[in-house]
Amino acid sequence: MQIELRQVDITRITVDAIVNAANTTLLGGGGVDGAIHRAAGPDLLAECKKIGGCRTGEAVITKAYRLPCRYLIHTPGPVWNGGSSGEEELLRSCYSNSLKLASDNELEVLAFPSISTGIYGYPIEDAAKIAVGTVTQWPERFPSKVIFVTFSDSDTQVYRDIISS
Ligand code: APR
């Protein structure tokens, strides 16, 4: 598994699929979810409405519409609640279920934002360790490359230290 780190707006990158840090309604929101829906256009919301929602830790795949990538994978991360409500397992499932959809669809390159570490308040260091650990231990042929997309200098430094450790 090839791993890359990029500090960029995830809506601008051309990969097979980008992952959206969604909420369980799939109807859009703020943060990266808001940026993705704004860039993809109204047809994304229409498709998401048909899906009808997604449980925390699960993942669904949709078209990407006006985005430069081919597909979108939406996964609602856990809201940080102190760490004793199964947040770690749920966050790990976001990554593994997104990887599973990429594998099922034979997608080569997948880009993840830092799920749950914004509005949902998950501590960045713990979340990044779960993200990098889950991806590096993924055994399947697809995806062959994962890009971790960060959106602040501090998050980039956290991911860089974990990836290089
Ligand atoms: N590109 C890449 N990363 C981004 C972008 C962007 N355009 N915008 C925000 N981010 C980063 C944030 O800086 C944070 O590191 O994505 C990470 C995840 O933050 P959020 O988007 O707030 O997602 P999350 O913490 O999982 O909260 C999800 O927020 O937007 C709502 O509908 C969403 O209710 C859900 C909740």
XYZ file of N, CA and C and ligand atoms in Angstrom:
531
model
N 0.852 -1.175 0.000
C 0.000 0.000 0.000
C 0.903 1.246 0.000
N 0.754 2.040 -1.090
C 1.520 3.290 -1.153
C 0.752 4.368 -0.385
N 1.457 5.131 0.455
C 0.780 6.175 1.231
C 1.379 7.529 0.892
N 0.495 8.529 0.750
C 0.944 9.888 0.452
C 0.228 10.843 1.401
N 0.848 11.972 1.673
C 0.247 13.000 2.528
C 0.192 14.302 1.727
N -0.992 14.904 1.651
C -1.115 16.163 0.911
C -1.966 17.158 1.712
N -1.476 18.364 1.854
C -2.269 19.419 2.496
C -2.929 20.222 1.382
N -4.227 19.949 1.157
C -4.922 20.538 0.011
C -6.426 20.444 0.249
N -7.179 21.206 -0.521
C -8.645 21.089 -0.492
C -9.000 19.788 -1.215
N -9.591 18.856 -0.508
C -9.848 17.505 -1.060
C -10.774 17.554 -2.270
N -11.557 18.636 -2.403
C -12.496 18.685 -3.544
C -11.763 18.960 -4.859
N -10.486 19.273 -4.756
C -9.749 19.643 -5.977
C -8.857 18.526 -6.506
N -8.817 17.398 -5.816
C -7.842 16.394 -6.269
C -8.489 15.356 -7.187
N -7.713 14.946 -8.170
C -8.205 13.994 -9.173
C -7.692 12.601 -8.835
N -8.553 11.851 -8.143
C -8.242 10.461 -7.770
C -9.471 9.612 -8.105
N -9.396 8.302 -7.884
C -10.568 7.468 -8.191
C -11.734 7.791 -7.257
N -11.409 7.978 -5.965
C -12.501 8.336 -5.041
C -11.960 9.174 -3.887
N -12.771 10.132 -3.456
C -12.434 10.833 -2.213
C -13.481 10.437 -1.177
N -13.050 10.423 0.074
C -13.954 10.036 1.164
C -14.505 11.298 1.815
N -15.795 11.299 2.070
C -16.460 12.436 2.712
C -16.702 12.123 4.185
N -16.288 13.028 5.049
C -16.590 12.901 6.492
C -18.010 13.406 6.682
N -18.957 12.500 6.479
C -20.377 12.858 6.388
C -21.037 12.833 7.758
N -22.357 13.001 7.752
C -23.148 12.712 8.950
C -24.171 11.651 8.562
N -24.904 11.148 9.528
C -25.736 9.965 9.258
C -26.926 10.261 8.341
N -27.254 11.546 8.179
C -28.362 11.862 7.259
C -27.909 11.843 5.802
N -26.608 12.026 5.592
C -26.017 12.157 4.235
C -26.524 13.397 3.500
N -27.119 14.340 4.233
C -27.719 15.502 3.552
C -26.803 16.711 3.548
N -25.494 16.499 3.816
C -24.539 17.607 3.779
C -24.447 18.283 5.136
N -23.507 19.237 5.226
C -23.299 19.903 6.522
C -22.255 20.976 6.372
N -21.368 21.077 7.346
C -20.309 22.085 7.262
C -19.026 21.416 6.791
N -17.916 21.857 7.304
C -16.616 21.208 7.077
C -16.410 20.628 5.691
N -15.756 19.482 5.663
C -15.439 18.875 4.360
C -16.723 18.410 3.672
N -17.714 18.013 4.447
C -19.014 17.589 3.896
C -19.635 18.746 3.106
N -19.606 19.919 3.696
C -20.170 21.093 3.017
C -19.394 21.435 1.758
N -18.081 21.358 1.845
C -17.241 21.679 0.668
C -17.501 20.697 -0.470
N -17.652 19.413 -0.118
C -17.879 18.374 -1.137
C -19.235 18.563 -1.796
N -20.276 18.812 -0.996
C -21.604 19.015 -1.588
C -21.642 20.277 -2.444
N -20.993 21.322 -2.007
C -20.973 22.568 -2.806
C -20.287 22.324 -4.148
N -19.187 21.589 -4.110
C -18.405 21.376 -5.344
C -19.078 20.349 -6.257
N -19.726 19.343 -5.655
C -20.340 18.278 -6.474
C -21.618 18.757 -7.149
N -22.331 19.653 -6.482
C -23.584 20.161 -7.051
C -24.805 19.419 -6.524
N -25.989 19.872 -6.921
C -27.252 19.382 -6.344
C -27.579 17.929 -6.656
N -27.005 17.384 -7.715
C -27.304 15.978 -8.057
C -26.777 15.025 -6.975
N -25.723 15.451 -6.279
C -25.203 14.602 -5.194
C -26.245 14.485 -4.088
N -26.834 15.615 -3.734
C -27.847 15.596 -2.664
C -29.015 14.703 -3.079
N -29.397 14.785 -4.331
C -30.516 13.962 -4.826
C -30.187 12.480 -4.672
N -28.954 12.100 -5.029
C -28.575 10.679 -4.899
C -28.532 10.284 -3.419
N -27.997 11.168 -2.595
C -27.904 10.857 -1.152
C -29.292 10.714 -0.522
N -30.228 11.534 -0.986
C -31.600 11.436 -0.447
C -32.182 10.057 -0.751
N -31.862 9.529 -1.933
C -32.375 8.192 -2.313
C -31.781 7.110 -1.395
N -30.519 7.328 -0.978
C -29.896 6.313 -0.110
C -30.565 6.309 1.257
N -30.907 7.519 1.729
C -31.727 7.589 2.948
C -30.951 7.578 4.250
N -29.618 7.671 4.190
C -28.881 7.735 5.449
C -27.813 6.646 5.532
N -26.958 6.782 6.552
C -25.842 5.829 6.724
C -25.455 5.841 8.197
N -25.301 4.646 8.787
C -24.979 4.598 10.220
C -23.517 4.981 10.453
N -23.234 5.502 11.620
C -21.848 5.834 12.000
C -20.957 4.607 11.798
N -19.802 4.822 11.159
C -18.873 3.721 10.933
C -19.128 2.952 9.657
N -20.324 3.105 9.075
C -20.626 2.451 7.796
C -20.172 3.374 6.661
N -20.252 2.913 5.432
C -19.839 3.737 4.283
C -20.710 3.415 3.078
N -20.980 4.452 2.259
C -21.744 4.247 1.024
C -20.999 4.953 -0.101
N -21.204 4.482 -1.330
C -20.510 5.064 -2.487
C -21.526 5.723 -3.404
N -21.160 6.893 -3.940
C -22.025 7.584 -4.896
C -21.166 8.101 -6.053
N -21.844 8.622 -7.069
C -21.119 9.330 -8.117
C -20.531 10.623 -7.513
N -19.667 11.271 -8.286
C -18.996 12.477 -7.786
C -19.445 13.739 -8.528
N -20.236 13.562 -9.576
C -20.850 14.693 -10.305
C -19.787 15.720 -10.727
N -19.888 16.970 -10.261
C -18.978 18.009 -10.772
C -17.576 17.959 -10.166
N -17.342 17.027 -9.245
C -15.996 16.913 -8.652
C -15.052 16.248 -9.659
N -13.750 16.528 -9.597
C -12.802 15.919 -10.548
C -12.567 14.427 -10.294
N -12.895 13.909 -9.116
C -12.694 12.468 -8.853
C -13.836 11.681 -9.492
N -13.702 10.334 -9.493
C -14.705 9.492 -10.179
C -15.852 9.123 -9.251
N -15.530 8.825 -7.999
C -16.562 8.413 -7.031
C -16.387 9.168 -5.719
N -17.454 9.151 -4.939
C -17.426 9.654 -3.562
C -17.773 8.498 -2.633
N -17.038 8.408 -1.531
C -17.425 7.443 -0.489
C -17.770 8.262 0.751
N -18.960 8.077 1.259
C -19.439 8.854 2.421
C -19.408 7.950 3.655
N -18.785 8.445 4.719
C -18.761 7.671 5.949
C -18.925 8.613 7.135
N -19.976 8.392 7.959
C -20.144 9.233 9.151
C -19.202 8.762 10.251
N -18.330 9.653 10.711
C -17.428 9.298 11.804
C -18.140 9.439 13.148
N -17.532 8.930 14.215
C -18.114 9.072 15.552
C -17.888 10.485 16.101
N -18.821 10.963 16.870
C -18.618 12.204 17.616
C -17.778 11.825 18.844
N -16.698 12.600 19.121
C -15.847 12.292 20.270
C -16.638 12.538 21.558
N -16.681 11.517 22.417
C -17.487 11.647 23.634
C -16.652 11.227 24.844
N -15.331 11.467 24.736
C -14.450 11.135 25.865
C -13.685 9.836 25.685
N -14.094 9.018 24.716
C -13.300 7.826 24.392
C -13.835 6.526 24.957
N -14.935 6.584 25.732
C -15.415 5.302 26.285
C -16.785 4.922 25.724
N -17.088 5.456 24.528
C -18.376 5.082 23.899
C -18.136 4.361 22.577
N -17.006 3.647 22.494
C -16.725 2.880 21.281
C -16.253 3.725 20.116
N -15.781 4.949 20.409
C -15.366 5.853 19.321
C -14.238 5.244 18.497
N -13.278 4.604 19.172
C -12.113 4.084 18.431
C -12.542 3.051 17.403
N -13.386 2.096 17.837
C -13.848 1.043 16.908
C -14.651 1.641 15.764
N -15.478 2.627 16.087
C -16.317 3.236 15.030
C -15.450 3.987 14.022
N -14.432 4.700 14.515
C -13.560 5.423 13.580
C -12.776 4.444 12.711
N -12.297 3.356 13.319
C -11.573 2.331 12.545
C -12.488 1.758 11.466
N -13.749 1.582 11.796
C -14.713 1.043 10.804
C -14.932 2.004 9.645
N -14.886 3.319 9.934
C -15.012 4.291 8.828
C -13.929 4.032 7.790
N -12.713 3.832 8.262
C -11.595 3.616 7.328
C -11.699 2.246 6.669
N -11.965 1.199 7.439
C -11.996 -0.144 6.838
C -13.191 -0.312 5.900
N -14.341 0.261 6.243
C -15.499 0.140 5.336
C -15.308 0.962 4.069
N -14.618 2.094 4.169
C -14.314 2.886 2.963
C -13.313 2.127 2.082
N -12.305 1.527 2.714
C -11.321 0.723 1.957
C -12.009 -0.462 1.290
N -12.977 -1.055 1.985
C -13.699 -2.222 1.430
C -14.464 -1.824 0.165
N -15.120 -0.634 0.209
C -15.850 -0.165 -0.987
C -14.880 0.113 -2.135
N -13.714 0.659 -1.816
C -12.710 0.902 -2.871
C -12.241 -0.430 -3.442
N -12.070 -1.427 -2.580
C -11.630 -2.745 -3.038
C -12.708 -3.409 -3.893
N -13.964 -3.364 -3.420
C -15.080 -3.978 -4.166
C -15.235 -3.353 -5.557
N -14.894 -2.056 -5.648
C -15.049 -1.353 -6.937
C -13.739 -1.254 -7.708
N -12.715 -1.945 -7.202
C -11.384 -1.995 -7.836
C -10.844 -0.589 -8.133
N -10.943 0.267 -7.124
C -10.425 1.636 -7.246
C -8.968 1.664 -6.817
N -8.113 2.266 -7.597
C -6.669 2.252 -7.309
C -6.271 3.286 -6.263
N -6.797 4.512 -6.421
C -6.323 5.607 -5.559
C -7.489 6.210 -4.776
N -7.331 6.237 -3.462
C -8.389 6.713 -2.556
C -7.801 7.810 -1.674
N -8.574 8.900 -1.496
C -8.114 10.000 -0.635
C -9.041 10.150 0.567
N -8.420 10.219 1.761
C -9.183 10.395 3.009
C -8.933 11.782 3.584
N -9.999 12.465 4.058
C -9.762 13.597 4.959
C -9.532 13.019 6.357
N -9.313 13.907 7.303
C -9.089 13.441 8.677
C -10.446 13.312 9.372
N -11.043 12.170 9.260
C -12.424 11.937 9.692
C -12.579 12.179 11.201
N -13.647 12.868 11.564
C -14.069 13.121 12.952
C -13.213 14.119 13.713
N -12.137 14.631 13.122
C -11.223 15.496 13.893
C -11.568 16.978 13.780
N -12.646 17.301 13.107
C -13.080 18.705 13.029
C -14.265 18.928 13.944
N -15.411 19.097 13.376
C -16.644 19.378 14.154
C -16.912 18.277 15.179
N -16.523 17.016 14.834
C -16.829 15.907 15.763
C -15.826 15.780 16.906
N -14.766 16.581 16.878
C -13.916 16.753 18.057
C -12.992 15.630 18.453
N -12.762 14.653 17.555
C -11.881 13.540 17.903
C -10.441 14.053 17.976
N -9.716 13.731 19.065
C -8.326 14.217 19.184
C -7.487 13.791 17.979
N -6.808 14.713 17.354
C -6.145 14.484 16.064
C -5.096 13.376 16.150
N -4.292 13.356 17.221
C -3.207 12.351 17.321
C -3.784 10.934 17.348
N -4.783 10.714 18.198
C -5.399 9.379 18.302
C -6.057 9.000 16.984
N -6.772 9.958 16.391
C -7.497 9.677 15.139
C -6.529 9.361 14.010
N -5.442 10.117 13.929
C -4.470 9.893 12.843
C -3.799 8.527 12.998
N -3.550 8.101 14.245
C -2.940 6.769 14.456
C -3.889 5.675 13.967
N -5.190 5.845 14.245
C -6.186 4.870 13.793
C -6.257 4.875 12.263
N -6.247 6.056 11.685
C -6.342 6.176 10.217
C -5.152 5.502 9.545
N -3.946 5.875 9.952
C -2.731 5.344 9.307
C -2.588 3.854 9.589
N -2.910 3.447 10.816
C -2.796 2.020 11.165
C -3.738 1.160 10.344
N -4.987 1.588 10.194
C -5.976 0.808 9.443
C -5.570 0.695 7.979
N -5.126 1.809 7.420
C -4.735 1.816 5.997
C -3.491 0.963 5.764
N -2.480 1.096 6.609
C -1.225 0.348 6.353
C -1.424 -1.151 6.530
N -2.428 -1.548 7.328
C -2.675 -2.989 7.525
C -3.699 -3.551 6.538
N -4.167 -2.712 5.601
C -5.172 -3.212 4.644
C -4.537 -4.243 3.725
N -5.104 -5.475 3.633
C -4.414 -6.559 2.922
C -4.763 -6.702 1.438
N -5.815 -6.028 1.002
C -6.327 -6.287 -0.354
C -5.504 -5.585 -1.442
N -5.708 -6.027 -2.667
C -4.998 -5.467 -3.846
C -5.422 -4.009 -4.094
N -6.710 -3.735 -3.895
C -7.220 -2.371 -4.090
C -7.649 -1.767 -2.750
N -7.460 -0.470 -2.517
C -6.730 0.450 -3.381
C -5.222 0.193 -3.293
N -4.495 0.630 -4.307
C -3.032 0.442 -4.279
C -2.350 1.666 -3.670
N -3.129 2.773 -3.586
C -2.532 3.995 -3.029
C -3.580 4.751 -2.238
N -3.190 5.246 -1.063
C -4.077 6.087 -0.237
C -3.393 7.426 0.001
N -4.140 8.498 -0.219
C -3.637 9.842 0.071
C -4.351 10.363 1.311
N -3.595 10.716 2.332
C -4.188 11.377 3.494
C -4.160 12.874 3.209
N -5.347 13.475 3.240
C -5.470 14.897 2.904
C -5.716 15.691 4.193
N -4.786 16.573 4.491
C -4.930 17.401 5.693
C -5.268 18.824 5.268
N -5.708 19.613 6.247
C -6.219 20.949 5.896
C -5.653 22.022 6.810
N -4.653 21.659 7.610
C -3.983 22.652 8.471
C -2.545 22.204 8.674
N -1.671 23.174 8.938
C -0.247 22.838 9.139
C -0.078 21.890 10.316
N -0.842 22.138 11.381
C -0.677 21.293 12.587
C -1.121 19.859 12.303
N -2.238 19.696 11.598
C -2.681 18.318 11.278
C -1.668 17.633 10.368
N -1.135 18.386 9.422
C -0.131 17.812 8.504
C 1.070 17.287 9.283
N 1.506 18.053 10.271
C 2.666 17.645 11.083
C 2.347 16.367 11.865
N 1.146 16.287 12.406
C 0.749 15.081 13.160
C 0.772 13.864 12.258
N 0.146 13.992 11.062
C 0.132 12.855 10.131
C 1.548 12.518 9.665
N 2.343 13.538 9.387
C 3.710 13.286 8.891
C 4.504 12.488 9.923
N 4.396 12.862 11.199
C 5.136 12.157 12.251
C 4.680 10.703 12.363
N 3.370 10.475 12.233
C 2.843 9.110 12.388
C 3.216 8.261 11.171
N 3.091 8.827 9.975
C 3.428 8.068 8.758
C 4.911 7.702 8.744
N 5.755 8.604 9.230
C 7.210 8.333 9.154
C 7.718 7.535 10.355
N 6.838 7.301 11.335
C 7.340 6.591 12.541
C 7.386 5.064 12.330
N -10.516 19.498 2.263
C -9.853 18.672 3.108
N -10.071 18.627 4.432
C -10.993 19.491 4.926
C -11.736 20.376 4.109
C -11.456 20.367 2.718
N -12.099 21.172 1.858
N -12.588 21.086 4.911
C -12.374 20.663 6.169
N -11.418 19.711 6.190
C -10.854 18.987 7.327
C -11.013 19.612 8.690
O -9.991 20.583 8.896
C -10.815 18.397 9.583
O -9.450 18.154 9.749
O -11.579 17.776 7.432
C -11.412 17.253 8.746
C -12.764 16.761 9.228
O -13.483 17.863 9.764
P -15.066 18.040 9.512
O -15.293 18.355 8.102
O -15.555 19.003 10.550
O -15.671 16.588 9.766
P -15.959 15.808 11.128
O -15.102 16.268 12.261
O -15.920 14.361 10.736
O -17.453 16.231 11.483
C -18.479 15.762 10.633
O -19.379 17.937 10.288
O -19.564 18.878 8.237
C -20.265 18.226 9.231
O -22.016 17.068 8.085
C -20.779 16.900 8.751
O -22.074 16.526 10.727
C -20.889 16.159 10.052
C -19.679 16.656 10.831
